[in-house]
mmCIF file of C-alpha atoms in Angstrom:
data_model
loop_
_atom_site.group_PDB
_atom_site.id
_atom_site.type_symbol
_atom_site.label_atom_id
_atom_site.label_comp_id
_atom_site.label_asym_id
_atom_site.label_seq_id
_atom_site.Cartn_x
_atom_site.Cartn_y
_atom_site.Cartn_z
ATOM 1 C CA UNK J 1 164.699 136.888 79.640
ATOM 2 C CA UNK J 2 168.247 135.595 80.046
ATOM 3 C CA UNK J 3 167.194 133.598 83.113
ATOM 4 C CA UNK J 4 164.465 131.848 81.138
ATOM 5 C CA UNK J 5 161.545 133.373 83.043
ATOM 6 C CA UNK J 6 158.322 134.216 81.267
ATOM 7 C CA UNK J 7 157.166 137.257 83.190
ATOM 8 C CA UNK J 8 153.889 138.819 82.071
ATOM 9 C CA UNK J 9 155.080 142.414 82.483
ATOM 10 C CA UNK J 10 151.800 143.896 81.211
ATOM 11 C CA UNK J 11 149.818 142.005 83.879
ATOM 12 C CA UNK J 12 151.966 142.796 86.926
ATOM 13 C CA UNK J 13 150.608 146.367 87.389
ATOM 14 C CA UNK J 14 147.125 144.879 87.812
ATOM 15 C CA UNK J 15 148.311 142.105 90.113
ATOM 16 C CA UNK J 16 150.101 144.447 92.522
ATOM 17 C CA UNK J 17 146.860 146.429 92.870
ATOM 18 C CA UNK J 18 144.956 143.261 93.757
ATOM 19 C CA UNK J 19 143.142 142.887 90.439
ATOM 20 C CA UNK J 20 143.221 140.322 87.640
ATOM 21 C CA UNK J 21 144.564 141.574 84.313
ATOM 22 C CA UNK J 22 141.768 142.227 81.835
ATOM 23 C CA UNK J 23 140.989 139.993 78.874
ATOM 24 C CA UNK J 24 142.893 137.022 80.315
ATOM 25 C CA UNK J 25 141.284 133.987 81.908
ATOM 26 C CA UNK J 26 141.734 133.799 85.685
ATOM 27 C CA UNK J 27 140.445 132.242 88.877
ATOM 28 C CA UNK J 28 140.364 134.034 92.190
ATOM 29 C CA UNK J 29 139.739 133.325 95.847
ATOM 30 C CA UNK J 30 138.437 135.980 98.238
ATOM 31 C CA UNK J 31 138.978 136.124 101.990
ATOM 32 C CA UNK J 32 136.225 136.613 104.579
ATOM 33 C CA UNK J 33 136.406 140.414 104.044
ATOM 34 C CA UNK J 34 135.990 140.018 100.261
ATOM 35 C CA UNK J 35 139.602 141.001 99.564
ATOM 36 C CA UNK J 36 141.544 139.056 96.996
ATOM 37 C CA UNK J 37 143.403 136.211 98.691
ATOM 38 C CA UNK J 38 144.691 134.319 95.659
ATOM 39 C CA UNK J 39 144.702 134.859 91.923
ATOM 40 C CA UNK J 40 145.688 132.365 89.236
ATOM 41 C CA UNK J 41 146.394 133.820 85.821
ATOM 42 C CA UNK J 42 148.729 133.152 82.880
ATOM 43 C CA UNK J 43 150.357 130.196 84.635
ATOM 44 C CA UNK J 44 151.147 132.226 87.771
ATOM 45 C CA UNK J 45 149.710 131.914 91.272
ATOM 46 C CA UNK J 46 149.567 135.222 93.126
ATOM 47 C CA UNK J 47 148.988 135.056 96.886
ATOM 48 C CA UNK J 48 147.977 138.249 98.693
ATOM 49 C CA UNK J 49 149.580 137.750 102.087
ATOM 50 C CA UNK J 50 148.707 141.093 103.674
ATOM 51 C CA UNK J 51 147.059 144.428 102.916
ATOM 52 C CA UNK J 52 147.562 148.027 104.014
ATOM 53 C CA UNK J 53 144.545 148.296 106.317
ATOM 54 C CA UNK J 54 145.034 151.963 107.222
ATOM 55 C CA UNK J 55 143.967 153.404 103.866
ATOM 56 C CA UNK J 56 141.101 153.296 101.399
ATOM 57 C CA UNK J 57 141.069 151.457 99.150
ATOM 58 C CA UNK J 58 142.905 148.739 101.038
ATOM 59 C CA UNK J 59 145.747 147.782 98.714
ATOM 60 C CA UNK J 60 148.171 144.857 98.930
ATOM 61 C CA UNK J 61 151.218 145.130 101.173
ATOM 62 C CA UNK J 62 152.848 141.709 100.680
ATOM 63 C CA UNK J 63 152.396 139.577 97.556
ATOM 64 C CA UNK J 64 153.931 136.250 96.572
ATOM 65 C CA UNK J 65 154.052 135.377 92.872
ATOM 66 C CA UNK J 66 154.808 131.757 91.927
ATOM 67 C CA UNK J 67 155.344 130.035 88.624
ATOM 68 C CA UNK J 68 155.602 126.311 89.173
ATOM 69 C CA UNK J 69 157.863 125.006 91.926
ATOM 70 C CA UNK J 70 161.044 126.699 90.741
ATOM 71 C CA UNK J 71 160.218 130.413 90.694
ATOM 72 C CA UNK J 72 158.888 132.478 93.604
ATOM 73 C CA UNK J 73 158.941 136.263 93.842
ATOM 74 C CA UNK J 74 157.863 138.153 96.950
ATOM 75 C CA UNK J 75 156.929 141.823 96.677
ATOM 76 C CA UNK J 76 156.583 144.089 99.697
ATOM 77 C CA UNK J 77 154.882 147.380 98.950
ATOM 78 C CA UNK J 78 155.756 149.739 101.785
ATOM 79 C CA UNK J 79 153.687 152.692 100.640
ATOM 80 C CA UNK J 80 151.132 153.543 97.993
ATOM 81 C CA UNK J 81 150.924 156.925 96.335
ATOM 82 C CA UNK J 82 147.686 156.938 94.389
ATOM 83 C CA UNK J 83 146.448 159.384 91.849
ATOM 84 C CA UNK J 84 143.463 158.959 89.570
ATOM 85 C CA UNK J 85 145.541 157.142 86.916
ATOM 86 C CA UNK J 86 146.824 154.403 89.277
ATOM 87 C CA UNK J 87 143.921 153.873 91.675
ATOM 88 C CA UNK J 88 141.947 150.635 91.258
ATOM 89 C CA UNK J 89 138.232 151.005 90.496
#
């Protein structure tokens, strides 16, 4: 907040799982394997750069979040620990 960023905290848990946040307009692009490649939502562009291919479901490994030209965040998710409350549908 002090840096002037508008970060949609409630949407990030969906984005890191490779899903759009519910009840908010979005556009998405899928890759040739029908995995999410890019998501645009709430003024952010989320690029899914790589996935963990050794598990089911295949969840994102590297994600780049961009808001305009001045803010870029890169998340690297080394490991997923899923239980029924965090697994995507």
